Amino acid sequence: MDFPTDLIQLLIKATRVSVLTGAGVSQESGLRTFRDSQSGLWAQYKPQDLASPAAFARDPKLIWDWYAWRREAIKGVRPNAGHYALAEMEKKISEFTLITQNVDGLHRMAGSNNLLELHGNILRVRCSVCGTFTEDWGDDSESVPLCGKCNGLLRPDVVWFGESLPRAELEAAVTASRACQVFFSIGTSGVVQPAAALAHAARNNGAVVVEINAEPTPLTPKVDFAFHGKSGEILPELVKAIWG
Ligand SMILES: [Zn+2]
């Protein structure tokens, strides 16, 4: 694949790069989307009935079973070449921020460290009352696990329908988008907030915006460079073109 020389030159010199990834990156690893994973007995539920504070208040066990099922589905999934290429970029660029809308933990598994998980992480849980995080919740599948501190119900540490994004992560994402020289939007339609706002913030502050996605999106006409295809193929080639 041939990349424009000015983009390569820009990335060779860049010291501040921010990247936003969405569901498309996970799908290339074979992970099904939220809606696609609603097969079998889960097909009868609306997404809001499985992922909202009201649904959890109504039937916490149902929500736990749904997330246990999704965690099980993630177990066999591995990062793809695009995840690894982004982890490689982080090593080469002094200020590199990876912002993701994905909750599957694949970026961390691939070795990314400076990572902002805007929608949380499905492999982590927190107390629905006091907010304490835990990665060890003794899932006995018979009942909903309780917080060791306050006995409140534990819940998945993901952002549900009707909930705000975690404030610290969102603020850090906006700051990184405003400060970067190059902003990548990868595997995301660019219409869901805050994705659109982050690309916009980058552009308004003088960053060059690059899109990598399976197909054109509403963001495409507004970016400086757009590549349509698999991020798992384009990103490794881009890394190779820049750093050999
Ligand atoms: Zn608690």
mmCIF file of C-alpha atoms and ligand atoms in Angstrom:
data_model
loop_
_atom_site.group_PDB
_atom_site.id
_atom_site.type_symbol
_atom_site.label_atom_id
_atom_site.label_comp_id
_atom_site.label_asym_id
_atom_site.label_seq_id
_atom_site.Cartn_x
_atom_site.Cartn_y
_atom_site.Cartn_z
ATOM 1 C CA MET A 1 0.000 0.000 0.000
ATOM 2 C CA ASP A 2 1.245 3.469 -0.897
ATOM 3 C CA PHE A 3 0.889 6.206 1.680
ATOM 4 C CA PRO A 4 1.158 9.893 0.755
ATOM 5 C CA THR A 5 4.719 11.130 1.338
ATOM 6 C CA ASP A 6 3.550 14.162 3.313
ATOM 7 C CA LEU A 7 1.717 11.914 5.794
ATOM 8 C CA ILE A 8 4.789 9.714 6.256
ATOM 9 C CA GLN A 9 7.032 12.777 6.717
ATOM 10 C CA LEU A 10 4.615 14.213 9.240
ATOM 11 C CA LEU A 11 4.486 11.002 11.289
ATOM 12 C CA ILE A 12 8.274 10.578 11.255
ATOM 13 C CA LYS A 13 8.573 13.961 12.977
ATOM 14 C CA ALA A 14 5.441 13.780 15.142
ATOM 15 C CA THR A 15 5.881 13.807 18.905
ATOM 16 C CA ARG A 16 2.202 14.018 19.880
ATOM 17 C CA VAL A 17 -0.261 11.570 18.351
ATOM 18 C CA SER A 18 -3.737 10.619 19.572
ATOM 19 C CA VAL A 19 -5.798 7.708 18.334
ATOM 20 C CA LEU A 20 -9.480 6.889 18.769
ATOM 21 C CA THR A 21 -10.612 3.317 18.122
ATOM 22 C CA GLY A 22 -14.100 1.852 17.877
ATOM 23 C CA ALA A 23 -15.925 -1.423 17.325
ATOM 24 C CA GLY A 24 -14.478 -2.019 13.854
ATOM 25 C CA VAL A 25 -11.067 -2.758 15.378
ATOM 26 C CA SER A 26 -12.514 -5.451 17.659
ATOM 27 C CA GLN A 27 -14.671 -6.914 14.900
ATOM 28 C CA GLU A 28 -11.522 -7.673 12.912
ATOM 29 C CA SER A 29 -10.486 -9.906 15.820
ATOM 30 C CA GLY A 30 -13.729 -11.805 15.373
ATOM 31 C CA LEU A 31 -15.495 -10.182 18.312
ATOM 32 C CA ARG A 32 -19.187 -9.748 17.719
ATOM 33 C CA THR A 33 -20.807 -6.402 18.354
ATOM 34 C CA PHE A 34 -23.178 -5.894 21.245
ATOM 35 C CA ARG A 35 -26.194 -6.462 19.008
ATOM 36 C CA ASP A 36 -24.675 -9.371 17.102
ATOM 37 C CA SER A 37 -23.902 -11.138 20.363
ATOM 38 C CA GLN A 38 -27.583 -11.021 21.304
ATOM 39 C CA SER A 39 -28.248 -14.445 19.860
ATOM 40 C CA GLY A 40 -30.077 -17.421 21.333
ATOM 41 C CA LEU A 41 -31.863 -16.712 24.556
ATOM 42 C CA TRP A 42 -30.564 -13.113 24.604
ATOM 43 C CA ALA A 43 -32.258 -12.203 21.323
ATOM 44 C CA GLN A 44 -35.558 -11.508 23.069
ATOM 45 C CA TYR A 45 -34.125 -8.529 24.985
ATOM 46 C CA LYS A 46 -33.700 -4.964 23.848
ATOM 47 C CA PRO A 47 -30.166 -3.611 24.437
ATOM 48 C CA GLN A 48 -31.513 -1.240 27.114
ATOM 49 C CA ASP A 49 -32.948 -4.260 28.946
ATOM 50 C CA LEU A 50 -29.456 -5.709 29.364
ATOM 51 C CA ALA A 51 -27.303 -2.614 29.753
ATOM 52 C CA SER A 52 -28.923 0.160 31.736
ATOM 53 C CA PRO A 53 -29.106 1.168 35.403
ATOM 54 C CA ALA A 54 -32.879 0.521 35.352
ATOM 55 C CA ALA A 55 -32.377 -3.010 34.022
ATOM 56 C CA PHE A 56 -29.769 -3.702 36.706
ATOM 57 C CA ALA A 57 -32.075 -2.388 39.435
ATOM 58 C CA ARG A 58 -34.906 -4.572 38.116
ATOM 59 C CA ASP A 59 -33.002 -7.821 37.674
ATOM 60 C CA PRO A 60 -29.288 -7.709 38.582
ATOM 61 C CA LYS A 61 -28.884 -11.462 38.119
ATOM 62 C CA LEU A 62 -30.054 -11.277 34.493
ATOM 63 C CA ILE A 63 -27.524 -8.540 33.787
ATOM 64 C CA TRP A 64 -24.742 -10.549 35.471
ATOM 65 C CA ASP A 65 -25.599 -13.593 33.372
ATOM 66 C CA TRP A 66 -25.506 -11.512 30.183
ATOM 67 C CA TYR A 67 -22.084 -10.069 31.028
ATOM 68 C CA ALA A 68 -20.755 -13.458 32.117
ATOM 69 C CA TRP A 69 -21.843 -14.751 28.712
ATOM 70 C CA ARG A 70 -20.105 -11.887 26.907
ATOM 71 C CA ARG A 71 -16.899 -12.321 28.962
ATOM 72 C CA GLU A 72 -16.926 -15.977 27.994
ATOM 73 C CA ALA A 73 -17.200 -14.941 24.313
ATOM 74 C CA ILE A 74 -14.217 -12.593 24.696
ATOM 75 C CA LYS A 75 -12.002 -15.316 26.188
ATOM 76 C CA GLY A 76 -11.209 -16.870 22.819
ATOM 77 C CA VAL A 77 -10.571 -13.528 21.106
ATOM 78 C CA ARG A 78 -7.027 -12.228 20.551
ATOM 79 C CA PRO A 79 -5.696 -8.826 19.469
ATOM 80 C CA ASN A 80 -5.146 -8.479 15.723
ATOM 81 C CA ALA A 81 -2.247 -6.941 13.796
ATOM 82 C CA GLY A 82 -3.868 -3.501 14.084
ATOM 83 C CA HIS A 83 -3.888 -3.664 17.896
ATOM 84 C CA TYR A 84 -0.202 -4.625 17.854
ATOM 85 C CA ALA A 85 0.679 -1.876 15.372
ATOM 86 C CA LEU A 86 -0.850 0.707 17.738
ATOM 87 C CA ALA A 87 1.150 -0.699 20.657
ATOM 88 C CA GLU A 88 4.245 -0.373 18.447
ATOM 89 C CA MET A 89 3.419 3.261 17.603
ATOM 90 C CA GLU A 90 3.221 4.051 21.316
ATOM 91 C CA LYS A 91 6.868 2.989 21.675
ATOM 92 C CA LYS A 92 7.978 5.278 18.853
ATOM 93 C CA ILE A 93 6.083 8.476 19.688
ATOM 94 C CA SER A 94 6.862 10.381 22.872
ATOM 95 C CA GLU A 95 3.294 11.495 23.637
ATOM 96 C CA PHE A 96 0.941 8.843 22.353
ATOM 97 C CA THR A 97 -2.603 8.504 23.671
ATOM 98 C CA LEU A 98 -4.912 5.689 22.691
ATOM 99 C CA ILE A 99 -8.573 6.442 23.302
ATOM 100 C CA THR A 100 -10.950 3.525 22.838
ATOM 101 C CA GLN A 101 -14.686 3.006 22.837
ATOM 102 C CA ASN A 102 -14.146 -0.754 23.106
ATOM 103 C CA VAL A 103 -14.658 -2.554 26.414
ATOM 104 C CA ASP A 104 -12.915 -5.835 25.544
ATOM 105 C CA GLY A 105 -9.413 -5.111 26.858
ATOM 106 C CA LEU A 106 -7.748 -6.137 23.559
ATOM 107 C CA HIS A 107 -5.569 -3.001 23.356
ATOM 108 C CA ARG A 108 -4.082 -3.703 26.781
ATOM 109 C CA MET A 109 -3.576 -7.332 25.832
ATOM 110 C CA ALA A 110 -1.638 -6.147 22.757
ATOM 111 C CA GLY A 111 0.666 -4.048 24.974
ATOM 112 C CA SER A 112 -0.816 -0.536 24.832
ATOM 113 C CA ASN A 113 -0.236 1.341 28.096
ATOM 114 C CA ASN A 114 -1.333 4.938 27.704
ATOM 115 C CA LEU A 115 -4.917 3.933 27.201
ATOM 116 C CA LEU A 116 -8.205 5.687 27.929
ATOM 117 C CA GLU A 117 -11.139 3.297 28.001
ATOM 118 C CA LEU A 118 -14.067 5.676 27.501
ATOM 119 C CA HIS A 119 -16.740 3.018 27.882
ATOM 120 C CA GLY A 120 -15.045 1.030 30.644
ATOM 121 C CA ASN A 121 -13.794 -2.539 30.595
ATOM 122 C CA ILE A 122 -15.975 -5.620 30.641
ATOM 123 C CA LEU A 123 -13.314 -7.654 32.452
ATOM 124 C CA ARG A 124 -13.477 -5.362 35.486
ATOM 125 C CA VAL A 125 -16.294 -4.825 37.970
ATOM 126 C CA ARG A 126 -17.089 -2.159 40.512
ATOM 127 C CA CYS A 127 -19.491 -1.656 43.381
ATOM 128 C CA SER A 128 -22.796 -0.109 42.298
ATOM 129 C CA VAL A 129 -22.983 1.713 45.644
ATOM 130 C CA CYS A 130 -19.500 2.885 46.707
ATOM 131 C CA GLY A 131 -17.678 2.558 43.370
ATOM 132 C CA THR A 132 -14.806 0.382 44.622
ATOM 133 C CA PHE A 133 -13.154 -1.517 41.750
ATOM 134 C CA THR A 134 -12.314 -5.174 41.922
ATOM 135 C CA GLU A 135 -10.934 -7.772 39.544
ATOM 136 C CA ASP A 136 -11.595 -10.641 41.893
ATOM 137 C CA TRP A 137 -15.269 -11.152 42.575
ATOM 138 C CA GLY A 138 -15.666 -14.869 43.128
ATOM 139 C CA ASP A 139 -18.302 -15.465 40.468
ATOM 140 C CA ASP A 140 -20.295 -18.423 41.743
ATOM 141 C CA SER A 141 -22.980 -17.864 39.057
ATOM 142 C CA GLU A 142 -25.713 -18.526 41.644
ATOM 143 C CA SER A 143 -26.064 -15.000 42.961
ATOM 144 C CA VAL A 144 -24.847 -11.475 42.247
ATOM 145 C CA PRO A 145 -21.455 -10.899 43.940
ATOM 146 C CA LEU A 146 -21.304 -8.274 46.671
ATOM 147 C CA CYS A 147 -18.789 -5.532 47.470
ATOM 148 C CA GLY A 148 -16.235 -6.523 50.104
ATOM 149 C CA LYS A 149 -16.382 -3.032 51.612
ATOM 150 C CA CYS A 150 -20.058 -2.076 51.773
ATOM 151 C CA ASN A 151 -21.962 -5.199 50.719
ATOM 152 C CA GLY A 152 -23.457 -3.332 47.738
ATOM 153 C CA LEU A 153 -24.146 -5.190 44.494
ATOM 154 C CA LEU A 154 -21.139 -5.398 42.172
ATOM 155 C CA ARG A 155 -21.695 -4.462 38.520
ATOM 156 C CA PRO A 156 -19.629 -4.550 35.322
ATOM 157 C CA ASP A 157 -17.391 -1.486 34.931
ATOM 158 C CA VAL A 158 -18.905 -0.468 31.622
ATOM 159 C CA VAL A 159 -20.900 2.582 30.603
ATOM 160 C CA TRP A 160 -24.560 1.691 30.206
ATOM 161 C CA PHE A 161 -27.329 3.329 28.200
ATOM 162 C CA GLY A 162 -28.281 6.554 29.912
ATOM 163 C CA GLU A 163 -24.993 6.852 31.841
ATOM 164 C CA SER A 164 -22.282 9.482 31.410
ATOM 165 C CA LEU A 165 -18.779 8.585 30.347
ATOM 166 C CA PRO A 166 -16.175 8.478 33.135
ATOM 167 C CA ARG A 167 -15.226 12.112 33.682
ATOM 168 C CA ALA A 168 -11.455 11.727 34.160
ATOM 169 C CA GLU A 169 -11.098 9.579 31.030
ATOM 170 C CA LEU A 170 -13.229 11.925 28.944
ATOM 171 C CA GLU A 171 -11.313 15.012 30.077
ATOM 172 C CA ALA A 172 -7.996 13.305 29.352
ATOM 173 C CA ALA A 173 -9.281 12.271 25.916
ATOM 174 C CA VAL A 174 -10.327 15.836 25.073
ATOM 175 C CA THR A 175 -6.973 17.200 26.273
ATOM 176 C CA ALA A 176 -5.039 14.624 24.221
ATOM 177 C CA SER A 177 -7.166 15.368 21.151
ATOM 178 C CA ARG A 178 -6.596 19.115 21.442
ATOM 179 C CA ALA A 179 -2.858 18.730 22.007
ATOM 180 C CA CYS A 180 -1.936 16.250 19.282
ATOM 181 C CA GLN A 181 -0.301 16.943 15.929
ATOM 182 C CA VAL A 182 -1.927 13.921 14.270
ATOM 183 C CA PHE A 183 -5.281 12.377 15.206
ATOM 184 C CA PHE A 184 -6.406 8.960 13.983
ATOM 185 C CA SER A 185 -10.035 7.844 13.898
ATOM 186 C CA ILE A 186 -10.023 4.069 13.439
ATOM 187 C CA GLY A 187 -12.867 1.590 13.114
ATOM 188 C CA THR A 188 -15.531 4.022 14.211
ATOM 189 C CA SER A 189 -18.352 5.656 12.280
ATOM 190 C CA GLY A 190 -17.393 9.020 13.700
ATOM 191 C CA VAL A 191 -21.004 9.966 14.380
ATOM 192 C CA VAL A 192 -21.463 8.719 17.940
ATOM 193 C CA GLN A 193 -20.360 11.167 20.582
ATOM 194 C CA PRO A 194 -17.795 11.738 21.865
ATOM 195 C CA ALA A 195 -16.004 10.307 18.803
ATOM 196 C CA ALA A 196 -17.139 13.120 16.526
ATOM 197 C CA ALA A 197 -16.280 15.783 19.093
ATOM 198 C CA LEU A 198 -12.753 14.429 19.627
ATOM 199 C CA ALA A 199 -11.878 14.459 15.921
ATOM 200 C CA HIS A 200 -13.364 17.941 15.728
ATOM 201 C CA ALA A 201 -11.348 19.149 18.742
ATOM 202 C CA ALA A 202 -8.164 17.808 17.150
ATOM 203 C CA ARG A 203 -8.876 19.482 13.831
ATOM 204 C CA ASN A 204 -9.828 22.820 15.398
ATOM 205 C CA ASN A 205 -6.483 22.859 17.162
ATOM 206 C CA GLY A 206 -4.496 22.298 14.010
ATOM 207 C CA ALA A 207 -4.031 18.528 14.013
ATOM 208 C CA VAL A 208 -3.953 16.524 10.821
ATOM 209 C CA VAL A 209 -6.842 14.032 10.985
ATOM 210 C CA VAL A 210 -6.512 10.552 9.519
ATOM 211 C CA GLU A 211 -9.368 8.093 9.162
ATOM 212 C CA ILE A 212 -9.007 4.334 8.810
ATOM 213 C CA ASN A 213 -12.293 2.494 8.445
ATOM 214 C CA ALA A 214 -13.906 -0.301 6.449
ATOM 215 C CA GLU A 215 -16.054 2.175 4.573
ATOM 216 C CA PRO A 216 -16.459 5.958 4.260
ATOM 217 C CA THR A 217 -18.188 7.674 7.193
ATOM 218 C CA PRO A 218 -19.755 11.093 7.795
ATOM 219 C CA LEU A 219 -16.315 12.124 9.085
ATOM 220 C CA THR A 220 -14.568 11.242 5.809
ATOM 221 C CA PRO A 221 -15.184 14.557 3.978
ATOM 222 C CA LYS A 222 -13.669 16.428 6.938
ATOM 223 C CA VAL A 223 -10.415 14.478 7.327
ATOM 224 C CA ASP A 224 -7.028 15.133 5.732
ATOM 225 C CA PHE A 225 -6.348 11.499 4.864
ATOM 226 C CA ALA A 226 -8.817 8.609 4.632
ATOM 227 C CA PHE A 227 -7.945 4.949 4.132
ATOM 228 C CA HIS A 228 -10.722 2.449 3.625
ATOM 229 C CA GLY A 229 -10.019 -1.165 4.423
ATOM 230 C CA LYS A 230 -8.993 -3.310 7.379
ATOM 231 C CA SER A 231 -7.105 -1.503 10.135
ATOM 232 C CA GLY A 232 -5.377 -4.840 10.816
ATOM 233 C CA GLU A 233 -3.779 -4.540 7.370
ATOM 234 C CA ILE A 234 -3.383 -0.776 6.963
ATOM 235 C CA LEU A 235 -1.840 0.010 10.384
ATOM 236 C CA PRO A 236 1.017 -2.537 10.215
ATOM 237 C CA GLU A 237 1.870 -1.274 6.716
ATOM 238 C CA LEU A 238 1.806 2.308 7.918
ATOM 239 C CA VAL A 239 4.116 1.504 10.854
ATOM 240 C CA LYS A 240 6.461 -0.257 8.439
ATOM 241 C CA ALA A 241 6.405 2.692 6.013
ATOM 242 C CA ILE A 242 7.346 5.108 8.818
ATOM 243 C CA TRP A 243 9.852 3.175 10.884
ATOM 244 C CA GLY A 244 10.790 0.321 8.554
HETATM 245 ZN ZN ZN B 1 -19.201 -0.987 47.908
#
